[in-house]
Coordinates of C-alpha atoms in Angstrom, one line a residue:
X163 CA -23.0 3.1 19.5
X164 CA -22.0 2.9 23.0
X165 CA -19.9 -0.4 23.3
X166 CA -20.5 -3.2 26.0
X167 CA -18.1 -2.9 28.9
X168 CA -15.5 -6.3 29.2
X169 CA -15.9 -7.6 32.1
X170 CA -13.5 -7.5 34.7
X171 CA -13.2 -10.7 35.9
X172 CA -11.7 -12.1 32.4
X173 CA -8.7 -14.0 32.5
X174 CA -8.6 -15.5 29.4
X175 CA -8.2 -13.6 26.2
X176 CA -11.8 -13.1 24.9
X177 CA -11.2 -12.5 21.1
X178 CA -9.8 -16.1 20.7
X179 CA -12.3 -17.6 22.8
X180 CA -15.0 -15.8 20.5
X181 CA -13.3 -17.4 17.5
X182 CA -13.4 -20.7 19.0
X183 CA -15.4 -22.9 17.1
X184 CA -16.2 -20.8 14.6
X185 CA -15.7 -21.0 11.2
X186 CA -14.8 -17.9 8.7
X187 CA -14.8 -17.0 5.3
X188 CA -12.9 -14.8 3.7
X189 CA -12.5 -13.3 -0.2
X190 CA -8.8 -11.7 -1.0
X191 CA -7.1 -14.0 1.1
X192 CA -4.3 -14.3 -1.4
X193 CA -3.5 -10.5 -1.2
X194 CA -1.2 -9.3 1.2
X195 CA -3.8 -8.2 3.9
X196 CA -5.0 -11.4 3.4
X197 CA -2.6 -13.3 3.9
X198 CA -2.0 -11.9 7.4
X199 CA -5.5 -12.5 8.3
X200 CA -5.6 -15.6 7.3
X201 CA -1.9 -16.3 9.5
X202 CA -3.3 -13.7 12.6
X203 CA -6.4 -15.9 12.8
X204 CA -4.8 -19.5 12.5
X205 CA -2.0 -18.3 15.2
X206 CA -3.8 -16.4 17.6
X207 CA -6.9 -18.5 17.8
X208 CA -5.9 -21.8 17.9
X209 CA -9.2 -23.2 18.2
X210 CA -10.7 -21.9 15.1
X211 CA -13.0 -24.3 13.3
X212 CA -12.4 -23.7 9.3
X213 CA -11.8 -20.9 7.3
X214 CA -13.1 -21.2 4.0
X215 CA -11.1 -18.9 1.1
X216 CA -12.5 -18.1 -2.0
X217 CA -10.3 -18.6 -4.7
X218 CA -10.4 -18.3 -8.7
X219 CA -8.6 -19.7 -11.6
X220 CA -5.7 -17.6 -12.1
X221 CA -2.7 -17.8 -14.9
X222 CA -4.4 -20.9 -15.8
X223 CA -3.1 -22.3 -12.4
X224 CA -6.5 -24.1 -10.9
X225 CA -7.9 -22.9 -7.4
X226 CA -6.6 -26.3 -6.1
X227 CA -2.9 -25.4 -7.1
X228 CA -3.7 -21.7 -6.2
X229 CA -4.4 -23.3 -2.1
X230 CA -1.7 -25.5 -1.9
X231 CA 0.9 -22.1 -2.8
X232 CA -0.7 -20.2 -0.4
X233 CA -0.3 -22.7 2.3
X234 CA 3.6 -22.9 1.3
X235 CA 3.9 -18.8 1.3
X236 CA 6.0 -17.7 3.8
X237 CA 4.0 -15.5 5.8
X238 CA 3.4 -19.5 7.5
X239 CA 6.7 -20.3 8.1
X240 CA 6.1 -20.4 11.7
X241 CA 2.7 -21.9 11.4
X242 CA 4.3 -25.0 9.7
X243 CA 7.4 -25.1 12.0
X244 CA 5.4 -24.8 15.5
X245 CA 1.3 -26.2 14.6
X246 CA 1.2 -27.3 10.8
X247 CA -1.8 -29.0 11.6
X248 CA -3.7 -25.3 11.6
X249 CA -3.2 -24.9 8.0
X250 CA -5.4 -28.5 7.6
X251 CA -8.0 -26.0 8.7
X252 CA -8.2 -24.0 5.1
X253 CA -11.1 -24.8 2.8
X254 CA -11.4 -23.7 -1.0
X255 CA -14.4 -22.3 -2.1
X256 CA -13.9 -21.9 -5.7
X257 CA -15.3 -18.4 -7.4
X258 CA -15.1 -15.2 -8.9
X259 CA -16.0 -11.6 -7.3
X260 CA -16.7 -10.7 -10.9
X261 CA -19.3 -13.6 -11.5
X262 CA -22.9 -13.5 -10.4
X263 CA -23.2 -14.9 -7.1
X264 CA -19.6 -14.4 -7.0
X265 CA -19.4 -18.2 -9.4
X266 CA -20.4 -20.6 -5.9
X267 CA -21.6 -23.7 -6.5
X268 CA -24.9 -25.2 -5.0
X269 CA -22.4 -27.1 -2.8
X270 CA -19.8 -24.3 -1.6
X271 CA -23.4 -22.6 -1.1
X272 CA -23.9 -25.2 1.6
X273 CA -21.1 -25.6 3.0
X274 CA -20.6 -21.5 3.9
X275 CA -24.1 -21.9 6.0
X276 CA -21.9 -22.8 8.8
X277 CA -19.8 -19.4 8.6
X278 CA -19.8 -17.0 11.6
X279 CA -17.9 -14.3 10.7
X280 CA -17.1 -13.0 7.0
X281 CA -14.2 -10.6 5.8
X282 CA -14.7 -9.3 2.2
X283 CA -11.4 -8.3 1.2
X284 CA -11.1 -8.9 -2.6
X285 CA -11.1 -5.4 -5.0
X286 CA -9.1 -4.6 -7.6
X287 CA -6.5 -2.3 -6.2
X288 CA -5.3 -0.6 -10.0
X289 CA -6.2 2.9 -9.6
X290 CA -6.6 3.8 -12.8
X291 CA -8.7 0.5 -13.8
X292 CA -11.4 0.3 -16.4
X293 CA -14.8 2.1 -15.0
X294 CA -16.4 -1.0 -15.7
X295 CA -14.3 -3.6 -14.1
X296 CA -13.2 -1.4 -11.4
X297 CA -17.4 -1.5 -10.7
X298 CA -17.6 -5.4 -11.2
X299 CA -15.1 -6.0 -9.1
X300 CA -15.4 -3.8 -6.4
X301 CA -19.0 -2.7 -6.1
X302 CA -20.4 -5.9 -7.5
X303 CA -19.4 -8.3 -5.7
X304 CA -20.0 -6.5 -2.3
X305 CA -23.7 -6.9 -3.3
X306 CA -23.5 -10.5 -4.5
X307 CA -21.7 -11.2 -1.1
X308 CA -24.2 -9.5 0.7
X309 CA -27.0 -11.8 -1.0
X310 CA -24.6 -14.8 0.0
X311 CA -24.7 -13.7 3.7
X312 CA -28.2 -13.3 3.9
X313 CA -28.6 -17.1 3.1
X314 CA -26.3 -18.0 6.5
X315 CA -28.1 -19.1 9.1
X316 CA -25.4 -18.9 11.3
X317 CA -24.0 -15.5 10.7
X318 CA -22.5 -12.8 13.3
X319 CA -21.0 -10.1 11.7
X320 CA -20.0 -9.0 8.0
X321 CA -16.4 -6.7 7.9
X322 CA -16.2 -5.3 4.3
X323 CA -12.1 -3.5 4.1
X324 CA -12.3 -0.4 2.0
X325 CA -10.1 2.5 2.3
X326 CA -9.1 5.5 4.5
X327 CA -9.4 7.1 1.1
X328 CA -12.5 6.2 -0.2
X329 CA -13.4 10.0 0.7
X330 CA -10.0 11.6 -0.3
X331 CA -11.4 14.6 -1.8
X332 CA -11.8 15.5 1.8
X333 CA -9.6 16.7 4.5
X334 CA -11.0 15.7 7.1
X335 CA -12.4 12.0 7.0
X336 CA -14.9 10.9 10.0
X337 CA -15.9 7.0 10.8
X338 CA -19.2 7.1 8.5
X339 CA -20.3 6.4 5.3
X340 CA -20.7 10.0 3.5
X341 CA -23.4 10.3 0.8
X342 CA -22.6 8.6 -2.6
X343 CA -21.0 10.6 -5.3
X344 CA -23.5 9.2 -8.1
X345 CA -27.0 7.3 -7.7
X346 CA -25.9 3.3 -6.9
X347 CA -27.8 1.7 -9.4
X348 CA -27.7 4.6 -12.2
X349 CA -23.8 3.6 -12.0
X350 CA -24.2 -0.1 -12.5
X351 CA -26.4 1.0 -15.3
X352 CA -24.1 3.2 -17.1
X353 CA -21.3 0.3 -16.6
X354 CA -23.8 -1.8 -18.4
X355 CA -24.5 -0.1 -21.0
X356 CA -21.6 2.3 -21.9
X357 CA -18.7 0.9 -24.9
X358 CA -15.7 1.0 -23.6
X359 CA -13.5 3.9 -25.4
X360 CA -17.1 6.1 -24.4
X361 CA -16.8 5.1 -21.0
X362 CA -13.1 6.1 -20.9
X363 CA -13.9 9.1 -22.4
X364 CA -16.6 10.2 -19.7
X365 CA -14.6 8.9 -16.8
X366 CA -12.7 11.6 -15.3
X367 CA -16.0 14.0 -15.6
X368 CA -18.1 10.9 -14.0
X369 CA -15.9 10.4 -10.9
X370 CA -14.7 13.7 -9.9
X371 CA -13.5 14.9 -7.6
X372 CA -12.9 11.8 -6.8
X373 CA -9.2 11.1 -7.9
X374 CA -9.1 7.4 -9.7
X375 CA -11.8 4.5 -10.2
X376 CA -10.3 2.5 -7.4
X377 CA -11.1 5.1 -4.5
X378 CA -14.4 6.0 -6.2
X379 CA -15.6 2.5 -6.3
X380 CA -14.7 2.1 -3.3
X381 CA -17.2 5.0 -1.8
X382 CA -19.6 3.3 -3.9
X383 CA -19.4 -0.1 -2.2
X384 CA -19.4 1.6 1.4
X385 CA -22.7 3.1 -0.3
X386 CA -23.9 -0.3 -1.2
X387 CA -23.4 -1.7 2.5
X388 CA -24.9 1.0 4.4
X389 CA -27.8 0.5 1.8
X390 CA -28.5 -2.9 2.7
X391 CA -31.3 -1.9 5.4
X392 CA -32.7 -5.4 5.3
X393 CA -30.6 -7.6 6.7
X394 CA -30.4 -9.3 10.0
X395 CA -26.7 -9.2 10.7
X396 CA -24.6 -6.7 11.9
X397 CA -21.8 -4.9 9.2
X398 CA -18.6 -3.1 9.9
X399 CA -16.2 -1.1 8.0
X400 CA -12.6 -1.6 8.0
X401 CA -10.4 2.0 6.5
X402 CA -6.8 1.2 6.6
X403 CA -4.8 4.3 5.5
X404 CA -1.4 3.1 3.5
X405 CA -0.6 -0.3 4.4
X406 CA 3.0 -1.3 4.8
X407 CA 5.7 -4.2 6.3
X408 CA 4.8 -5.3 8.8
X409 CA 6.1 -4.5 12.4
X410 CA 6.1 -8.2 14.1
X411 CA 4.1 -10.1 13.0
X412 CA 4.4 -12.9 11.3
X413 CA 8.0 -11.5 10.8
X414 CA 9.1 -7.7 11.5
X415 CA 9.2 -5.9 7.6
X416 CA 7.6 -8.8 6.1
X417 CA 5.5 -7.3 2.7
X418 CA 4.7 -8.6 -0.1
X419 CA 2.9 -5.8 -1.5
X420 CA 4.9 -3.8 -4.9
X421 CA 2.2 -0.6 -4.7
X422 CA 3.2 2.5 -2.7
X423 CA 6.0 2.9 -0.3
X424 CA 7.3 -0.2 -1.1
X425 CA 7.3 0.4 -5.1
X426 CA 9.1 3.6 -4.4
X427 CA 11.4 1.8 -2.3
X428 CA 12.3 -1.2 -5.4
X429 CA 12.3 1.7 -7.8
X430 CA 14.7 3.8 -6.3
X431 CA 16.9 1.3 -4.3
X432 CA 17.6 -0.6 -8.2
X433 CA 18.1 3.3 -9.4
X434 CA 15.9 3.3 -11.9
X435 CA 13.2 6.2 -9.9
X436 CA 15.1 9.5 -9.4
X437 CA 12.7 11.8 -8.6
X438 CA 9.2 11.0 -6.5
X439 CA 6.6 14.4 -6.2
X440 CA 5.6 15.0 -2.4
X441 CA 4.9 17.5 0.0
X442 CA 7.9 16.4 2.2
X443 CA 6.1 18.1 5.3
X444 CA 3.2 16.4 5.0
X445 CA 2.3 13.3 7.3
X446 CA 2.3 9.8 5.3
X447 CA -0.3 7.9 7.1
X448 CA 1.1 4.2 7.0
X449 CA 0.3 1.6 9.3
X450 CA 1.7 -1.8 9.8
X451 CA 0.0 -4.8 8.4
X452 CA -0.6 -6.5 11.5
X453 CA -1.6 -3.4 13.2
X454 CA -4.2 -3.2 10.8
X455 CA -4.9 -7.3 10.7
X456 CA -5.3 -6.8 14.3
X457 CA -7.3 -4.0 14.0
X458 CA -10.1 -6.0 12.0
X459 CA -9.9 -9.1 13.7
X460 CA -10.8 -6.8 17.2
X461 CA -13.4 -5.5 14.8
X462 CA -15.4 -8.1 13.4
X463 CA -15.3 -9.7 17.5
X464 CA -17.1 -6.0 18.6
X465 CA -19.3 -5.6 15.5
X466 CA -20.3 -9.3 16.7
X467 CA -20.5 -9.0 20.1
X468 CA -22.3 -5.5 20.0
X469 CA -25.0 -6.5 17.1
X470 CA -25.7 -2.8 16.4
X471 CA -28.3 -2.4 13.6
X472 CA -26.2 1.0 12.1
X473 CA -22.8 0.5 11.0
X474 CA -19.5 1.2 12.8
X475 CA -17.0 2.7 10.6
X476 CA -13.2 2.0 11.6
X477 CA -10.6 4.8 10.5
X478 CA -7.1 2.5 10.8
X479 CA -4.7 5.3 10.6
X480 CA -1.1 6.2 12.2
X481 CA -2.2 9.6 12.8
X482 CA -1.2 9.3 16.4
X483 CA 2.2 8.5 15.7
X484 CA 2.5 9.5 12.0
X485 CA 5.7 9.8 9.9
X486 CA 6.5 12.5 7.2
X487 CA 7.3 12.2 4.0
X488 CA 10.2 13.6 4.3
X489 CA 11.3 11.5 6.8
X490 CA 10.5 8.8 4.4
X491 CA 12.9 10.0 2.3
X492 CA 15.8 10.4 4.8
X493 CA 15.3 6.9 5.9
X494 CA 14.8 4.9 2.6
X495 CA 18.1 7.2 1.1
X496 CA 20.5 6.1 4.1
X497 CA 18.9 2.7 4.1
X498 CA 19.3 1.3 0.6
X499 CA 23.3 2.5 0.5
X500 CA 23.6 -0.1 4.4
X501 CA 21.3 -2.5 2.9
X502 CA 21.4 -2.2 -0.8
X503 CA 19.2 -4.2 -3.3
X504 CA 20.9 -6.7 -5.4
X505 CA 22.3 -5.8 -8.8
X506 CA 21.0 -1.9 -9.2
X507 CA 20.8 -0.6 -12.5
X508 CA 22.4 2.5 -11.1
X509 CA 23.6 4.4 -7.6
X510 CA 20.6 5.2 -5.9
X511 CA 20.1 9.0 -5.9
X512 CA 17.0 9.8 -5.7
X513 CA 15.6 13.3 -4.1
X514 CA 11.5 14.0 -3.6
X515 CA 10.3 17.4 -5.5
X516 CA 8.1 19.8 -4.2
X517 CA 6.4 23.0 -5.7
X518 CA 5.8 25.5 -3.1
X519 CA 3.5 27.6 -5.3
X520 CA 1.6 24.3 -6.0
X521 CA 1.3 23.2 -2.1
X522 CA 0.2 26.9 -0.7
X523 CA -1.7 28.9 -3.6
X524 CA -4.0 26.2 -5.3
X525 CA -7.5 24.5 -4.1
X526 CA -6.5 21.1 -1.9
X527 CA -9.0 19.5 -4.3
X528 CA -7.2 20.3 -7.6
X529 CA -4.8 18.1 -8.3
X530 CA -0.8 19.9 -8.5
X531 CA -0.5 20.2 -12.2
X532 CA 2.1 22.3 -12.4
X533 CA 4.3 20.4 -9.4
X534 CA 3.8 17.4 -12.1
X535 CA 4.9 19.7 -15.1
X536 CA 8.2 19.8 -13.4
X537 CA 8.2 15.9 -12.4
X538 CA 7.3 14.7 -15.9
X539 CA 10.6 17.2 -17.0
X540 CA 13.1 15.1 -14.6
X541 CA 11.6 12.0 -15.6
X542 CA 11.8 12.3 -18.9
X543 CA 16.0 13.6 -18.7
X544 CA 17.0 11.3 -16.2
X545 CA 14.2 8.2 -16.3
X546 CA 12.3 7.9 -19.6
X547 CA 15.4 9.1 -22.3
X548 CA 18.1 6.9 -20.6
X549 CA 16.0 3.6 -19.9
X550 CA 14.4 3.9 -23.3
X551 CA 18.6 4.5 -24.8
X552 CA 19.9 1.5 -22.7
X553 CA 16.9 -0.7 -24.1
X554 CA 17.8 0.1 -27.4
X555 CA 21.5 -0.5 -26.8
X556 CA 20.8 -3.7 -25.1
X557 CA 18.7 -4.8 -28.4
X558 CA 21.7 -3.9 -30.6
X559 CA 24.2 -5.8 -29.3
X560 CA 21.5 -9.0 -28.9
X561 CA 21.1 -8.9 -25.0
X562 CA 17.7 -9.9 -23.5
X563 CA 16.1 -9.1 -20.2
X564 CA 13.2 -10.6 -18.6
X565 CA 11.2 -7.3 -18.5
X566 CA 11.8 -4.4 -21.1
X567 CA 13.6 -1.4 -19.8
X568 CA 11.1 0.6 -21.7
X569 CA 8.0 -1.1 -20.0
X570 CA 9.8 -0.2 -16.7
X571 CA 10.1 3.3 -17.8
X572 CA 5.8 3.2 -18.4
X573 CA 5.5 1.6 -15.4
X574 CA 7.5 4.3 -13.4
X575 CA 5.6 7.3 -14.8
X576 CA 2.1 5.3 -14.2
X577 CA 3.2 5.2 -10.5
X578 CA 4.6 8.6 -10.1
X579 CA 1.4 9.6 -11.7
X580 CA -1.0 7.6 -9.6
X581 CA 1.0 8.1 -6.1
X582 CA 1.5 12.3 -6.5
X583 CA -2.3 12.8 -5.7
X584 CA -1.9 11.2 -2.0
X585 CA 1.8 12.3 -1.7
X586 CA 0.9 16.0 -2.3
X587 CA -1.7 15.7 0.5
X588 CA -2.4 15.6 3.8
X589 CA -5.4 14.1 5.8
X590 CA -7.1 14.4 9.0
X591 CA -8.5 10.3 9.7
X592 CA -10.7 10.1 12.8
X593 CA -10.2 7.0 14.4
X594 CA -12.3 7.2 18.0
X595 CA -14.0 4.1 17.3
X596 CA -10.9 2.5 16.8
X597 CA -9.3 3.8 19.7
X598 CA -12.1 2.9 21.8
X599 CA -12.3 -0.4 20.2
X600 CA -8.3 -0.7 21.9
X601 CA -9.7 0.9 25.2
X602 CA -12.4 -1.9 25.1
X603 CA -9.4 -4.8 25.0
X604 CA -8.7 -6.7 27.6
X605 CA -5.2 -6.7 28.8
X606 CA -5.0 -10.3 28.1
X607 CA -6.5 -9.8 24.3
X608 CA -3.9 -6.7 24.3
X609 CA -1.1 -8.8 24.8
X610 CA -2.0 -10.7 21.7
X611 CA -3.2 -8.2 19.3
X612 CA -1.6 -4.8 18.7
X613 CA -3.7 -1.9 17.5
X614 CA -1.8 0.9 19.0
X615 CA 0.3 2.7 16.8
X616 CA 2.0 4.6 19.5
X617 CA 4.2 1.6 19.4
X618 CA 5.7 2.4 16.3
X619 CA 9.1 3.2 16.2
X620 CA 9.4 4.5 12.6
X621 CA 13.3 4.4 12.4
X622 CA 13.5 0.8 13.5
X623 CA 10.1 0.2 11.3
X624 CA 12.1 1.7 8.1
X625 CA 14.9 -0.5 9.0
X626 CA 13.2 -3.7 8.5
X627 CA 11.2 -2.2 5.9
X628 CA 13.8 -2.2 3.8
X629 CA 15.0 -5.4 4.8
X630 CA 11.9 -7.1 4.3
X631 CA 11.5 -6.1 1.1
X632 CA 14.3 -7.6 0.1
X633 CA 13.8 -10.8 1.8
X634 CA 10.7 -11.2 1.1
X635 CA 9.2 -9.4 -1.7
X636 CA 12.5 -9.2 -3.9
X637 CA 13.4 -13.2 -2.6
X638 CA 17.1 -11.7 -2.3
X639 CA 19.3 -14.1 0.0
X640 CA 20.9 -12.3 3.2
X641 CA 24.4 -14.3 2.1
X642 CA 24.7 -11.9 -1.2
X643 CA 24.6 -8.9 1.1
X644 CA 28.2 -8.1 0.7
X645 CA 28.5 -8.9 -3.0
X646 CA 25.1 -6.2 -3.6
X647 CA 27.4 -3.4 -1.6
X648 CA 30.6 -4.3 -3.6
X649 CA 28.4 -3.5 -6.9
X650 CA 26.9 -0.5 -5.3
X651 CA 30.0 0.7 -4.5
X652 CA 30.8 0.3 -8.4
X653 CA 27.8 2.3 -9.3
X654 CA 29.0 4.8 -7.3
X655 CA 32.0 5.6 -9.2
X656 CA 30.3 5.6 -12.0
X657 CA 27.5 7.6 -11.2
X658 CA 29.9 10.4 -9.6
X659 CA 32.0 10.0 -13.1
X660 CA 28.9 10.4 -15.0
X661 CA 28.4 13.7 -12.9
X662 CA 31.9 15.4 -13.4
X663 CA 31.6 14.3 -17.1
X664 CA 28.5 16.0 -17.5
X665 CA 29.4 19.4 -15.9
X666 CA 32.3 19.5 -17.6
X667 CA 30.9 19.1 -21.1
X668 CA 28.1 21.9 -20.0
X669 CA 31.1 24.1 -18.8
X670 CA 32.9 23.8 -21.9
X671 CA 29.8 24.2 -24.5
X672 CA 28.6 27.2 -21.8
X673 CA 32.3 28.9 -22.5
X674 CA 31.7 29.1 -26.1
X675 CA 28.7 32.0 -25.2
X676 CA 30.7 34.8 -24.9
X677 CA 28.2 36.8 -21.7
X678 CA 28.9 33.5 -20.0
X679 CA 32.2 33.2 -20.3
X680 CA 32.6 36.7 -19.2
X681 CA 31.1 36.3 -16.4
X682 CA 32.6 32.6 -15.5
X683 CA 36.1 34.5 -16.1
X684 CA 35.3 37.6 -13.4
X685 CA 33.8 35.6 -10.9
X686 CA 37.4 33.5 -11.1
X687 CA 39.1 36.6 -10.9
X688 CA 37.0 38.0 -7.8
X689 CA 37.5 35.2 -5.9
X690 CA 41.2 35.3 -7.2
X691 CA 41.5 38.6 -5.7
X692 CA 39.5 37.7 -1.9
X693 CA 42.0 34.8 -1.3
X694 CA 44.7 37.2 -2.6
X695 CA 43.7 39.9 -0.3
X696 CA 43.0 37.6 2.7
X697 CA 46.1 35.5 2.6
X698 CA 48.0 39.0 2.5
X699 CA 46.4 40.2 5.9
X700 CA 47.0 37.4 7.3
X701 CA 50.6 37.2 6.3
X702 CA 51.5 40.7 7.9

């Protein structure tokens, strides 16, 4: 596992030359890490030959229509404005992960036998999705892939992205593929054969202690690389931790990604999300996208370059230079009053809960009931009960919204739900193939691709965090800026008037018991009596 040395004498940028020439093909490349990959690879290695993207029939848009958006997305606005002839470089391949074979045609067969290096980066990432397609799509087609690359002639190296959490029943997570929870092909088996409602039924019991179906198929697929003994090409793979905006490149806090951070962020900067469940001291392991796209770009080059026969794990993770979740917090509170989202449905005023008793008495592996107990109380008196009043209002007096208030409510509690398992924890990611992966760079190749996260500076990140998201994944204009504070400032009034209301109808209705207005009534007098007695000393 010991890696080659670079040579000293290189003065040219060896990861791009590697690419040179070479033609790539990549599944998920409409997703957001995708996306990057596909931008990091056309930008940085200008000499790339093709890079061939498998795409499927979507919303009933074609894969033809599905290529030409992608090549107007954003995340190529420099691209078009400073080389647009790169993006002539992008090929379809039309298929499905979920098909056998993953749907290729004889011909798209054919024309992949020139590929050099192949990311898999397609999954479902729903973590509570069916057992079933959860398997299809993310066990499945790992094996389907892997019978695809056996068929390339020309083939280098295989990088399959999972998850730093593919193994989060664990606190400590090292860079290699841990046993399987259940036999491979007894799973695929039961997904087979098992209805649907039964298979929902047995799920929890089937995957535990794994948390969801997305990080247990995930382990799963890991499992199905590391089983693949006969091949003749070297595999890698890629465990980002919690991927967020990114910190340069191809424009500091561009996202386009809703799950996570950033769905806490929309939620809570529209006021809709008022309470979020986390350990507030715990580290949130998020790393930039393009520190990660980096990351596995240097990747597949060493897994090429080094043609080991076992496979190198790589832990991306922050850990290094990690944030907290409270910090988190502290930023995104501050940050969405200076840069406020457009037309919030309320003042944003949202706190994190913790339960103490939860964090320091129970089992890491058993998930905080009771902290959720209290979470599910808040939501339901200041989420579920007003969204689902102000829906019915709206329907009364005839005004329509694009999404229901009341599906937005689900939504919220399906994220609070999914995100408090990750939030309440902490984990220990070793990354030393990583970080000798960035020892191995040379300082040309480091000038060009950033897999340090020691360069982080998380208050500057959580500035254009919040920015980005709403340039980019909320396509709010930077011109409306002033008009979003002037409404925020609106909802601040009323929010504070809502407050004094409140308390003042609880005060009154609290008076009527007679113990508590006793009590209301001495503590008046007391403190009647302290100023009284103080001012008097004072006076003489």
């Amino acid at each position: 596992m010991v890696p080659r040395p670079v040579s000293p004498y290189a003065r040219e940028p060896l990861i791009p030359q590697f690419y040179a020439g070479k033609s790539i093909f990549i599944t998920g490349a409409t997703g957001f890490m995708g996306k990057v990959l596909v931008e990091r690879l056309l930008w940085t290695c200008p000499e790339i030959e093709r890079i061939f993207l498998l795409m499927r029939e979507k919303k009933e848009v074609s894969p033809e229509k599905r290529l030409a958006q992608l090549k107007q997305s954003q995340v190529f606005d420099v691209i078009r404005e400073y080389c647009p002839g790169q993006l002539e470089k992008l090929y379809l391949i039309p298929g499905d992960t979920t098909a056998p074979n993953l749907g290729l045609s004889v011909e798209s067969i054919g024309l992949l036998k020139e590929v050099s290096v192949v990311f898999h980066s397609a999954a479902t990432l729903k973590f509570d999705e069916a057992l079933n397609k959860a398997v299809d799509q993310n066990v499945r087609s790992v094996l389907s892939l892997m019978d695809i690359c056996d068929g390339m002639p020309n083939i280098e190296a295989l990088v399959h992205v999972s998850t730093a959490y593919s193994n989060a029943e664990l606190s400590t997570v090292e860079e290699r593929v841990y046993a399987a929870p259940v036999p491979l092909q007894q799973l695929l088996a039961l997904a087979d054969a098992l209805p649907d409602q039964l298979a929902a039924d047995l799920t929890p019991r089937l995957i535990s202690p794994k948390p969801n179906t997305y990080t247990f198929t995930k382990a799963l697929a890991e499992n199905a690389v590391a089983e693949r003994t006969n091949r003749k090409y070297p595999v890698a793979i890629f465990r980002p931790t919690i991927v967020i905006s990114a910190l340069r490149h191809p424009f500091p806090g561009w996202i386009e990604n809703l799950n996570g951070p950033s769905g806490v962020l929309v939620a809570a900067g529209k006021g809709l999300l008022h309470f979020f469940c986390c350990k507030r001291s715990a580290k949130a392991d998020m790393i930039p996208v393009d520190i990660a796209i980096d990351t596995l770009i240097a990747a597949a080059w060493e897994t090429a370059v080094d043609k080991l026969d076992e496979i190198r794990v790589y832990n991306c993770s922050s850990g290094r230079n990690s944030t907290t979740w409270a910090q988190f917090e502290m930023a995104i509170k501050k940050l969405l009053i200076e840069h406020p989202l457009d037309k919030t449905y309320w003042y944003p005023s949202g706190a994190a809960v913790e339960n103490e008793y939860v964090n320091t008495r129970r089992p890491r592996t058993v998930d905080g009931a009771a902290s959720t107990y209290l979470l599910n109380i808040l939501q339901l008196i200041t989420q579920t009960i007003p969204l689902h009043m102000a829906e019915y209002c709206s329907r009364m007096i005839g005004i329509k919204s694009r999404l229901s208030l009341i599906t937005i409510s689900e939504r919220l509690q399906g994220m609070c739900k999914v995100l408090t398992f990750f939030s309440m924890r902490e984990w220990d990611f070793k990354s030393d193939n990583v970080r000798k992966l960035q020892a191995r760079l040379s300082p040309q190749d480091a000038l060009i691709y950033n897999l340090d996260p020691n360069t982080i500076d998380w208050d500057a990140l959580y500035v254009d965090f919040v920015k980005g998201t709403r340039k980019y994944l909320l396509k709010e204009k930077d011109q409306d800026i002033d008009e979003a504070k002037r409404h925020l400032r609106k909802m601040f009034y009323v929010h504070n008037g809502f407050l004094v209301f409140v308390t003042a109808l609880l005060l009154r209705l609290s008076l009527h018991a007679p113990l508590v207005r006793s009590l209301v009534l001495g503590t008046l007098r007391l403190l009647f009596t302290i100023v009284s007695s103080t001012y008097s000393r004072v006076s003489s």
